[in-house]
């Protein structure tokens, strides 16, 4: 089996700046490219720009510059975004590259010489936006069936590619290769379409009188080629001239063309038949992903809701944006983008789950082991250790299956299974308790080692999706992993962390994104010392008794501590993020002399949930944690066994 993995994105029109759709495909391709490099495959990852055609010509005219100047101005917007998003493409193609144009002209000449391209007069309905003709039966109410814009009647002499003659071969190919078009629902759509519609021939020229911005037909200077005939050829011209040595034979056929669902037909039908005519093998897989809406609405310039990936990276960081796009929606399905959902993922999955695991582990190694990863005591593993090791050991195969199926969200869910298990492991083994007894020292060492080793596994498996976070984990744990080398075969055995390694506790991987309002619309709060609200005295109440009605005004709820950190410059105050079932809250509690932040994470506490918000040392608190003690806190009020966050306490 070939060791090569050639992956492409569509080449994007430079009619405007990049948007979330462009970022989505490119990030997905990047994850697969990075993953296959870790597996030791010879990867070629190509992306680039589609610079010819009507859309680009019109956009240039609108800006009052010539099309090439327009392209040169916009190209860096895409290239800079890919840098900012840590896209690891091996080459970047622009269809105005002279060498690309030469390849396109060679292919056109080849097909013309083989009489697979012919000239004919044609009258049909033309859609300027989509740059294509439609037949009478395609058009309803004078509108383009694709973009719903008005079409115009046009009579023209043009050049046609004999696409129709490949109909049966294409159907057979799709039927014989279940992986050729994915997901399966899209494959069925294409097959259904082909089985009910005979393929016509494809007009592959545009008279220069109508469109001048394109590659000239080598056999008729009055025409330029149809933008799709030019653009699709990038997949074979790129490996031909963008590498130090021509490498088309080495990398072709492509392993994976990633495309949006709207351009599946051009790839599955036009490109496949072009390749058949050119006598080149077909790509292994064309995968069509879904579209993003924004807050439930179609994304469009006129609605003013276009998501700018540059802005997202500036605000949340590249990794958070990459993670959100791939975690939120199963690849292949449509999804909805909202800031609210993105912030939710950052705070819950990234800051609480992953960020906490790293910060508690490094904090405890610092405090209990002098900042050096301790040596585990071999042969003393208990069930809880074995479950952790087993789960980490299975990750490679589980993720492999998901990524082979482009199930990014399931791959991430699987990784988060280990993140959560790591946090539970710390909660259950309670290193802060072990640290109190000298006789538990070797158990403490084993627990801390296992926590660090879990993070080493996570670092490796997170790398394709979140390369910067993986670098951060690697630095803090001083891991010897080298991501530019194949790793998945050698570094996935439990025990790879070297005891004695000095850890370097660093900044939080993913700082929480603070929002100014809570889900209840309240501004944030704070509480210092446990003080109860003072209900107005009722005639029945005395100084020492309250009525049951008074008591019922106090909402006590079980809260799960998601994250905890010290309030700067305070010995006593801890800032907690807690889950109370219906929402997350920030509560500031004066328990920092008695408890460390890391031992609180995952614990159930009881809070007063309807206390008026207040600020403590400038930090908002939306409730109060109950604890026993007079002047000093002695113990938190907890529960004998876990109940769901949000459960009422009465
Ligand atoms: O089609 N959500 O370029 P393009 C997800 N030049 N994906 C979206 C999207 C959305 N809201 N909007 C657009 C072209 N896309 C051609 C390709 S390839 C030889 C030539 C996706 O810039 C869309 O599905 O118009 C497509 O895959 C990609 O953005 C590029 O679109």
XYZ file of C-alpha atoms and ligand atoms in Angstrom:
681
model
C 0.000 0.000 0.000
C 1.209 3.465 -0.846
C 2.622 5.499 1.993
C 1.546 8.805 0.429
C -1.347 10.925 1.604
C -2.266 13.725 -0.802
C -4.990 16.003 0.557
C -6.512 19.108 -1.003
C -8.918 21.889 -0.125
C -10.929 23.707 -2.781
C -9.015 26.655 -4.142
C -10.924 29.697 -2.956
C -12.251 32.514 -5.109
C -10.482 35.763 -4.417
C -13.640 37.775 -4.926
C -13.668 38.641 -1.235
C -11.808 38.128 2.039
C -11.816 34.650 3.634
C -14.773 33.568 5.765
C -15.611 30.742 8.154
C -16.421 28.327 5.289
C -12.907 28.693 3.887
C -11.390 28.286 7.350
C -13.516 25.207 8.036
C -12.330 23.116 5.079
C -8.747 24.237 5.498
C -8.654 23.409 9.223
C -10.175 19.971 8.589
C -7.572 19.291 5.899
C -4.826 20.485 8.227
C -5.909 18.105 10.982
C -5.809 15.158 8.583
C -2.444 16.254 7.189
C -0.928 16.542 10.675
C -2.450 13.241 11.746
C -1.069 11.383 8.730
C 2.376 12.915 9.277
C 2.314 11.565 12.838
C 1.526 8.169 11.374
C 4.661 8.440 9.270
C 2.913 8.971 5.939
C 4.408 10.987 3.119
C 1.903 13.867 3.121
C 1.295 16.479 0.472
C -1.240 19.089 1.548
C -2.281 21.579 -1.119
C -4.490 24.650 -0.837
C -4.639 27.871 -2.814
C -6.659 30.370 -4.766
C -8.975 30.336 -7.756
C -8.167 33.655 -9.343
C -9.885 33.646 -12.752
C -13.482 33.950 -13.883
C -16.401 36.274 -13.770
C -16.652 36.650 -9.973
C -13.069 37.787 -9.618
C -13.300 40.026 -12.702
C -16.417 41.683 -11.283
C -14.894 42.131 -7.828
C -11.801 43.740 -9.375
C -13.942 46.072 -11.503
C -15.850 47.085 -8.382
C -12.614 48.034 -6.634
C -11.434 49.844 -9.764
C -8.245 47.810 -10.185
C -7.164 45.326 -12.801
C -7.904 41.692 -11.902
C -4.294 40.672 -11.322
C -3.720 43.603 -8.953
C -6.944 42.664 -7.172
C -5.762 39.055 -6.749
C -2.339 40.165 -5.560
C -3.999 42.374 -2.985
C -6.304 39.667 -1.651
C -3.990 36.642 -1.759
C -2.081 37.660 1.409
C -5.379 37.815 3.314
C -5.700 34.080 2.785
C -2.018 33.289 3.259
C -1.849 35.280 6.497
C -4.981 33.644 7.815
C -3.536 30.194 7.207
C -0.420 31.198 9.145
C -2.539 32.543 11.961
C -4.574 29.337 12.066
C -1.406 27.197 12.024
C -2.260 25.584 8.709
C 0.585 23.308 7.661
C 0.026 23.257 3.897
C 2.995 22.031 1.890
C 2.230 24.251 -1.079
C 0.001 27.150 -2.055
C -1.280 27.381 -5.608
C -2.559 30.446 -7.432
C -4.231 29.792 -10.752
C -2.582 32.895 -12.196
C 0.826 31.195 -11.752
C 2.369 30.945 -15.218
C 3.164 27.264 -14.706
C -0.416 26.441 -13.778
C -1.653 28.224 -16.885
C 0.749 26.186 -19.010
C -0.539 22.911 -17.554
C -4.168 23.946 -18.177
C -3.361 24.811 -21.779
C -1.555 21.490 -22.253
C -4.588 19.596 -20.976
C -6.939 21.579 -23.206
C -4.741 20.942 -26.233
C -4.502 17.242 -25.405
C -8.282 16.868 -25.276
C -8.750 19.006 -28.393
C -6.215 16.852 -30.312
C -8.062 13.730 -29.195
C -11.323 15.270 -30.414
C -12.746 15.211 -26.941
C -13.305 18.958 -27.241
C -15.379 20.260 -30.193
C -16.955 23.562 -31.240
C -20.712 24.039 -31.533
C -23.393 26.682 -31.492
C -25.467 26.686 -28.415
C -28.518 28.529 -27.215
C -29.452 28.269 -23.596
C -30.180 30.014 -20.346
C -27.031 31.537 -18.903
C -26.457 32.334 -15.232
C -23.772 34.997 -14.914
C -23.221 34.308 -11.218
C -22.612 30.592 -11.658
C -20.976 31.139 -15.044
C -22.882 28.324 -16.681
C -25.632 27.475 -19.090
C -28.831 25.724 -18.071
C -31.295 23.861 -20.279
C -34.958 24.731 -20.664
C -36.069 22.084 -18.204
C -33.637 23.243 -15.511
C -35.019 26.775 -15.366
C -38.226 27.692 -13.532
C -39.659 31.244 -13.565
C -36.545 32.518 -15.327
C -34.358 31.729 -12.298
C -31.131 29.775 -12.008
C -31.892 26.448 -10.281
C -28.669 26.765 -8.297
C -28.423 30.353 -7.039
C -31.998 31.516 -7.860
C -30.755 34.600 -9.687
C -32.366 35.578 -13.060
C -30.868 33.811 -16.086
C -30.556 35.297 -19.576
C -31.118 33.745 -22.996
C -27.798 33.516 -24.768
C -26.765 32.178 -28.155
C -23.119 31.478 -28.541
C -20.577 29.468 -30.382
C -18.532 27.615 -27.793
C -16.202 24.698 -27.183
C -17.586 21.616 -25.496
C -15.989 18.778 -23.629
C -17.547 15.398 -24.464
C -18.554 14.772 -20.880
C -21.730 12.851 -21.822
C -19.839 9.840 -23.140
C -18.451 9.091 -19.680
C -21.831 8.746 -18.013
C -21.909 4.960 -17.669
C -18.255 4.688 -16.669
C -18.774 7.255 -13.944
C -21.835 5.482 -12.532
C -19.926 2.190 -12.507
C -16.961 3.801 -10.780
C -19.113 5.297 -8.039
C -20.911 1.998 -7.538
C -17.699 0.008 -7.385
C -15.932 2.397 -4.967
C -18.037 3.066 -1.873
C -15.380 5.468 -0.549
C -15.219 7.572 -3.707
C -17.963 10.009 -2.681
C -18.575 10.567 1.006
C -20.543 10.817 3.184
C -22.833 8.083 1.918
C -25.882 10.368 1.733
C -24.023 12.574 -0.760
C -22.915 9.540 -2.733
C -26.544 8.465 -3.029
C -27.538 11.948 -4.168
C -24.958 11.961 -6.945
C -25.884 8.429 -8.017
C -29.588 9.297 -7.944
C -28.961 12.339 -10.109
C -26.846 10.413 -12.609
C -29.351 7.595 -12.864
C -32.193 9.913 -13.781
C -30.289 12.418 -15.921
C -28.125 11.554 -18.900
C -24.944 13.635 -18.723
C -24.700 16.335 -21.359
C -21.492 17.758 -22.802
C -19.865 20.610 -20.899
C -19.217 24.052 -22.322
C -15.600 24.749 -21.396
C -15.061 28.086 -23.124
C -16.198 31.689 -22.727
C -15.857 34.210 -25.550
C -13.388 36.917 -24.566
C -15.956 39.501 -25.642
C -17.961 38.470 -22.566
C -15.216 37.398 -20.138
C -11.597 38.302 -20.644
C -10.177 37.237 -17.251
C -9.212 33.625 -17.840
C -6.741 31.263 -19.483
C -6.751 31.519 -23.243
C -7.719 28.413 -25.216
C -4.507 27.325 -26.941
C -6.449 26.484 -30.109
C -8.630 29.630 -30.290
C -7.385 32.968 -28.980
C -10.872 34.480 -28.987
C -11.844 32.386 -25.999
C -10.798 31.812 -22.427
C -11.497 28.550 -20.633
C -14.391 28.050 -18.238
C -13.178 28.789 -14.706
C -13.890 25.269 -13.435
C -11.785 23.633 -16.166
C -8.950 25.880 -15.016
C -9.555 25.482 -11.253
C -9.961 21.700 -11.055
C -6.703 21.171 -12.921
C -4.885 22.708 -9.914
C -5.035 19.329 -8.207
C -2.678 17.868 -10.817
C -0.712 20.988 -11.729
C 0.198 21.726 -8.054
C 2.263 18.587 -7.392
C 3.728 18.993 -10.864
C 5.421 22.371 -10.342
C 5.165 23.496 -6.710
C 7.648 20.992 -5.296
C 11.390 20.994 -5.890
C 10.934 17.972 -8.183
C 7.821 17.270 -10.290
C 5.899 14.876 -8.047
C 2.599 14.247 -9.779
C 3.357 10.589 -10.388
C 4.432 10.242 -6.786
C 1.310 11.736 -5.209
C -1.451 11.167 -7.759
C -4.179 9.972 -7.353
C -5.112 12.295 -4.495
C -6.173 10.545 -1.328
C -8.747 13.140 -0.362
C -10.423 16.142 -1.962
C -12.262 18.023 0.790
C -15.056 20.221 -0.588
C -18.211 21.979 0.543
C -21.496 20.318 -0.389
C -22.255 23.011 -2.989
C -19.279 22.073 -5.130
C -19.627 18.321 -4.975
C -21.090 18.021 -8.486
C -18.257 19.917 -10.100
C -15.812 17.579 -8.381
C -17.652 14.270 -8.619
C -18.876 14.753 -12.187
C -16.835 17.375 -14.072
C -13.471 16.531 -12.511
C -13.969 12.771 -12.647
C -14.902 12.824 -16.331
C -12.062 15.240 -17.125
C -9.661 12.801 -15.478
C -11.130 9.890 -17.442
C -10.588 11.829 -20.658
C -7.039 12.699 -19.596
C -6.484 9.016 -18.757
C -5.542 9.744 -15.181
C -6.796 7.714 -12.213
C -9.611 9.163 -10.124
C -9.018 10.463 -6.591
C -9.631 7.973 -3.806
C -12.195 10.091 -1.951
C -14.148 13.285 -2.438
C -15.675 14.270 0.886
C -18.396 16.949 0.976
C -18.872 18.778 4.263
C -21.919 20.779 5.346
C -22.480 24.504 5.627
C -22.443 26.843 8.586
C -25.317 29.137 9.326
C -24.772 31.981 11.786
C -27.143 32.265 14.736
C -29.624 30.220 12.749
C -29.424 32.369 9.610
C -27.770 31.879 6.254
C -24.418 33.651 6.257
C -24.285 36.489 3.730
C -22.670 39.840 3.198
C -26.044 41.531 2.838
C -27.139 40.219 6.252
C -23.870 41.493 7.679
C -23.310 38.243 9.583
C -20.227 36.891 7.826
C -17.930 35.305 10.409
C -14.414 36.712 10.044
C -11.900 34.023 11.012
C -9.173 36.644 11.627
C -11.379 38.211 14.305
C -12.161 34.829 15.882
C -8.480 33.950 16.176
C -7.675 37.373 17.643
C -10.376 36.964 20.263
C -10.244 33.274 21.162
C -6.979 31.962 19.710
C -6.431 29.621 16.795
C -6.770 26.413 18.800
C -10.110 27.307 20.343
C -11.542 28.218 16.932
C -10.140 25.028 15.355
C -11.503 22.940 18.222
C -14.944 24.509 18.117
C -15.444 24.064 14.371
C -14.546 20.395 14.490
C -16.131 19.500 17.818
C -19.448 21.288 17.522
C -20.899 19.655 14.409
C -20.369 16.207 12.860
C -18.346 16.752 9.689
C -20.651 16.313 6.705
C -23.669 17.882 8.398
C -24.752 21.516 8.447
C -24.111 23.417 11.648
C -24.842 26.675 13.354
C -22.168 29.078 14.528
C -22.698 31.375 17.490
C -20.337 33.188 19.829
C -22.354 31.849 22.721
C -21.705 28.241 21.669
C -18.026 28.965 21.042
C -17.573 30.572 24.461
C -19.392 27.623 26.039
C -16.925 25.191 24.469
C -13.924 27.297 25.481
C -15.028 27.570 29.088
C -16.262 24.029 29.554
C -14.151 21.723 27.405
C -10.976 23.734 27.147
C -10.636 25.814 30.318
C -12.448 23.556 32.772
C -11.664 20.069 31.542
C -8.340 20.223 29.738
C -6.892 23.399 31.246
C -7.665 22.246 34.770
C -6.141 18.841 34.265
C -2.878 20.441 33.244
C -2.874 23.157 35.905
C -3.758 20.833 38.792
C -1.241 18.229 37.710
C 1.613 20.690 37.364
C 0.614 22.511 40.580
C 0.669 19.257 42.537
C 3.958 18.077 41.063
C 5.362 21.458 42.000
C 4.022 21.336 45.553
C 4.319 17.660 46.443
C 7.291 16.556 44.355
C 9.593 19.550 44.122
C 8.597 20.245 40.499
C 10.001 16.931 39.255
C 7.843 14.149 37.847
C 8.189 11.437 40.506
C 9.108 7.837 39.845
C 6.044 5.578 39.967
C 6.190 2.491 42.077
C 5.941 -0.373 39.606
C 3.789 -3.418 40.296
C 1.439 -1.650 42.668
C -1.176 -0.519 40.175
C -4.731 -0.624 41.394
C -7.855 -0.858 39.237
C -8.147 2.879 38.919
C -4.587 3.075 37.540
C -5.224 0.258 35.124
C -8.407 1.868 33.748
C -6.489 5.057 33.081
C -3.639 3.230 31.344
C -6.013 1.094 29.316
C -8.062 4.091 28.145
C -4.920 5.955 27.095
C -3.601 2.854 25.337
C -6.774 2.471 23.286
C -6.837 6.048 22.106
C -4.742 5.551 18.991
C -6.986 2.899 17.480
C -10.209 4.661 18.458
C -9.063 7.964 17.031
C -7.713 6.235 13.941
C -11.148 4.814 13.124
C -12.838 8.180 13.647
C -10.339 10.190 11.643
C -10.356 7.675 8.793
C -14.102 8.310 8.674
C -13.612 12.086 9.058
C -15.565 11.955 12.312
C -13.634 14.792 13.913
C -16.234 15.451 16.587
C -16.221 11.811 17.673
C -12.431 11.736 17.729
C -12.479 14.746 20.041
C -15.189 13.215 22.204
C -12.977 10.157 22.570
C -10.001 12.286 23.568
C -12.175 14.114 26.075
C -13.053 10.741 27.573
C -9.425 10.585 28.701
C -9.379 14.240 29.792
C -12.379 13.613 32.040
C -10.997 10.342 33.292
C -7.761 12.114 34.188
C -9.669 14.646 36.265
C -11.708 11.922 37.958
C -8.514 10.020 38.679
C -7.150 13.019 40.557
C -10.459 13.553 42.378
C -10.603 9.939 43.483
C -6.964 9.385 44.370
C -6.889 12.771 46.193
C -3.142 13.480 46.155
C -3.680 16.291 48.719
C -4.771 13.641 51.202
C -1.899 11.286 50.305
C 0.519 14.181 50.754
C -0.417 14.435 54.420
C 0.936 11.005 55.367
C 4.586 10.066 54.846
C 3.625 6.383 54.483
C 1.559 7.264 51.385
C 4.541 8.842 49.621
C 5.053 6.060 47.069
C 1.351 6.016 46.235
C 1.424 9.790 45.827
C 4.390 9.447 43.445
C 2.555 6.870 41.358
C -0.575 9.012 41.173
C 1.341 12.128 40.143
C 3.303 10.156 37.578
C 0.116 8.716 36.093
C -1.473 12.156 35.878
C 1.585 13.468 34.027
C 1.649 10.451 31.731
C -2.031 10.960 30.887
C -1.176 14.479 29.808
C 1.646 13.173 27.616
C -0.851 10.978 25.762
C -3.265 13.884 25.465
C -0.526 16.150 24.180
C 0.177 13.710 21.379
C -3.420 13.129 20.381
C -4.478 16.761 20.658
C -1.660 17.902 18.416
C -3.438 17.506 15.043
C -6.401 19.614 16.180
C -4.693 21.987 18.614
C -1.018 22.236 17.728
C -0.375 25.271 19.925
C -1.963 23.770 23.036
C 0.007 20.580 22.445
C 3.179 22.688 22.314
C 2.105 24.299 25.603
C 1.605 20.946 27.339
C 4.874 19.712 25.914
C 6.728 22.723 27.308
C 5.139 22.623 30.749
C 5.882 18.910 31.145
C 9.198 19.194 29.309
C 8.257 16.285 27.039
C 10.733 15.057 24.477
C 8.103 14.648 21.739
C 9.102 15.932 18.317
C 5.945 16.587 16.324
C 7.772 16.894 13.051
C 8.657 13.192 13.249
C 6.323 10.195 12.997
C 5.170 9.552 16.545
C 2.139 7.404 16.607
C 4.074 4.208 16.139
C 6.740 4.797 18.797
C 5.424 7.028 21.530
C 2.176 5.497 22.545
C 3.351 3.067 25.147
C 2.453 3.874 28.737
C 5.513 4.937 30.687
C 7.103 7.327 28.201
C 7.388 10.197 30.663
C 10.850 10.175 32.200
C 10.795 10.318 36.021
C 12.824 13.237 37.295
C 11.779 15.527 34.442
C 11.470 19.056 35.735
C 8.112 20.576 34.949
C 7.680 24.257 34.227
C 4.276 25.379 35.372
C 3.066 27.962 32.868
C 0.130 30.176 32.125
C -3.354 28.699 31.757
C -3.669 26.971 28.388
C -7.138 28.346 27.825
C -8.143 31.269 30.008
C -11.858 31.371 30.660
C -13.776 33.851 28.569
C -15.575 36.118 30.995
C -18.970 37.326 29.897
C -20.476 40.381 31.505
C -23.942 38.924 31.924
C -25.092 35.583 33.275
C -27.696 33.443 31.643
C -30.155 35.103 33.987
C -29.103 38.494 32.743
C -27.497 39.387 36.072
C -24.161 41.144 36.298
C -21.647 39.073 38.187
C -21.476 38.818 41.915
C -19.232 38.206 44.893
C -19.274 36.932 48.408
C -16.488 36.947 50.935
C -17.547 35.652 54.276
C -20.584 33.462 54.552
C -23.277 35.951 55.396
C -26.900 35.198 54.909
C -29.375 37.590 53.376
C -31.394 39.468 55.944
C -35.068 39.057 55.252
C -37.322 41.791 56.582
C -38.617 40.777 60.003
C -42.166 39.538 60.009
C -44.440 39.904 63.021
C -44.121 36.191 63.714
C -40.354 36.223 63.671
C -38.220 36.913 66.653
C -34.522 37.723 66.801
C -33.656 34.026 67.119
C -36.280 32.322 64.992
C -37.213 32.550 61.372
C -40.357 31.119 59.870
C -40.394 28.263 57.415
C -41.465 30.815 54.789
C -38.342 32.815 55.565
C -36.199 29.743 55.155
C -37.907 28.819 51.897
C -36.721 32.089 50.415
C -33.178 30.745 50.518
C -32.338 28.592 47.534
C -29.696 26.047 48.470
C -28.347 23.966 45.623
C -25.761 21.298 44.972
C -22.973 22.710 42.829
C -20.136 20.888 41.125
C -16.821 22.738 41.118
C -15.588 22.964 37.530
C -12.533 25.071 38.100
C -10.876 26.860 40.974
C -8.134 29.427 41.262
C -6.838 31.825 43.860
C -7.962 35.434 43.748
C -4.724 37.381 43.265
C -3.342 39.030 46.413
C -5.743 37.170 48.666
C -4.785 34.353 51.022
C -8.334 33.461 51.698
C -10.370 33.891 48.550
C -10.825 31.279 45.846
C -12.674 31.956 42.615
C -14.761 28.934 41.667
C -16.679 28.155 38.503
C -19.513 25.876 39.463
C -22.147 23.921 37.595
C -25.602 24.205 39.166
C -27.400 22.116 36.564
C -29.221 24.856 34.724
C -26.212 27.134 34.361
C -22.639 27.858 35.331
C -21.845 30.376 38.026
C -18.809 32.107 39.365
C -18.638 32.057 43.127
C -15.928 33.576 45.288
C -15.446 31.741 48.579
C -13.279 32.484 51.600
C -11.954 28.945 51.917
C -8.463 29.369 50.493
C -6.600 28.860 53.770
C -8.149 25.478 54.247
C -8.342 24.160 50.667
C -6.119 24.247 47.583
C -7.816 24.998 44.255
C -6.909 21.634 42.750
C -8.493 19.573 45.485
C -11.807 21.319 44.982
C -12.200 20.590 41.287
C -14.838 17.947 40.708
C -16.178 18.202 44.295
C -19.844 18.755 45.104
C -20.506 21.684 47.426
C -23.647 23.448 48.567
C -24.252 27.032 47.578
C -26.801 29.724 48.315
C -27.985 30.218 44.773
C -30.218 33.270 45.147
C -27.929 35.547 47.047
C -27.674 39.055 45.681
C -24.554 39.250 43.491
C -21.634 41.118 45.004
C -17.958 41.843 44.388
C -15.081 40.632 46.515
C -11.696 42.233 45.941
C -13.081 43.280 42.602
C -14.124 39.742 41.615
C -17.753 38.985 40.962
C -19.500 36.287 42.958
C -22.894 34.858 42.129
C -23.637 32.930 45.270
C -22.081 31.680 48.458
C -20.452 28.383 49.333
C -21.556 26.871 52.654
C -18.868 25.878 55.114
C -18.643 25.029 58.804
C -16.497 27.090 61.173
C -16.586 30.257 63.181
C -13.778 32.715 62.528
C -11.878 30.215 60.353
C -13.391 27.742 57.906
C -13.058 24.217 59.248
C -14.833 22.063 56.650
C -16.939 22.557 53.557
C -20.535 21.390 53.603
C -20.442 18.409 51.223
C -22.552 15.353 50.473
C -21.937 11.775 51.474
C -22.257 10.659 47.874
C -22.608 12.517 44.583
C -25.945 13.861 43.429
C -26.585 15.830 40.239
C -25.510 19.466 40.194
C -28.553 21.705 40.637
C -30.307 19.374 43.076
C -32.157 21.370 45.706
C -30.901 21.242 49.293
C -33.639 21.691 51.892
O -16.319 27.300 -4.800
N -20.160 27.000 5.434
O -14.701 28.768 -4.114
P -15.490 29.538 -2.949
C -19.259 26.074 5.060
N -13.345 28.435 -6.319
N -18.574 26.137 3.916
C -18.815 27.175 3.094
C -19.729 28.188 3.420
C -20.420 28.064 4.667
N -21.306 28.952 5.076
N -19.733 29.073 2.411
C -18.846 28.632 1.479
C -15.241 27.854 -4.948
N -18.289 27.494 1.880
C -14.331 27.452 -6.074
C -13.712 26.111 -5.762
S -12.091 24.057 -6.321
C -11.319 23.451 -7.660
C -12.817 25.560 -6.833
C -17.304 26.668 1.202
O -14.478 30.494 -2.436
C -17.837 26.114 -0.094
O -18.637 25.015 0.148
O -16.762 30.079 -3.445
C -16.567 25.743 -0.803
O -16.166 24.443 -0.455
C -15.544 26.713 -0.251
O -16.175 27.412 0.815
C -14.954 27.666 -1.272
O -15.881 28.438 -1.882
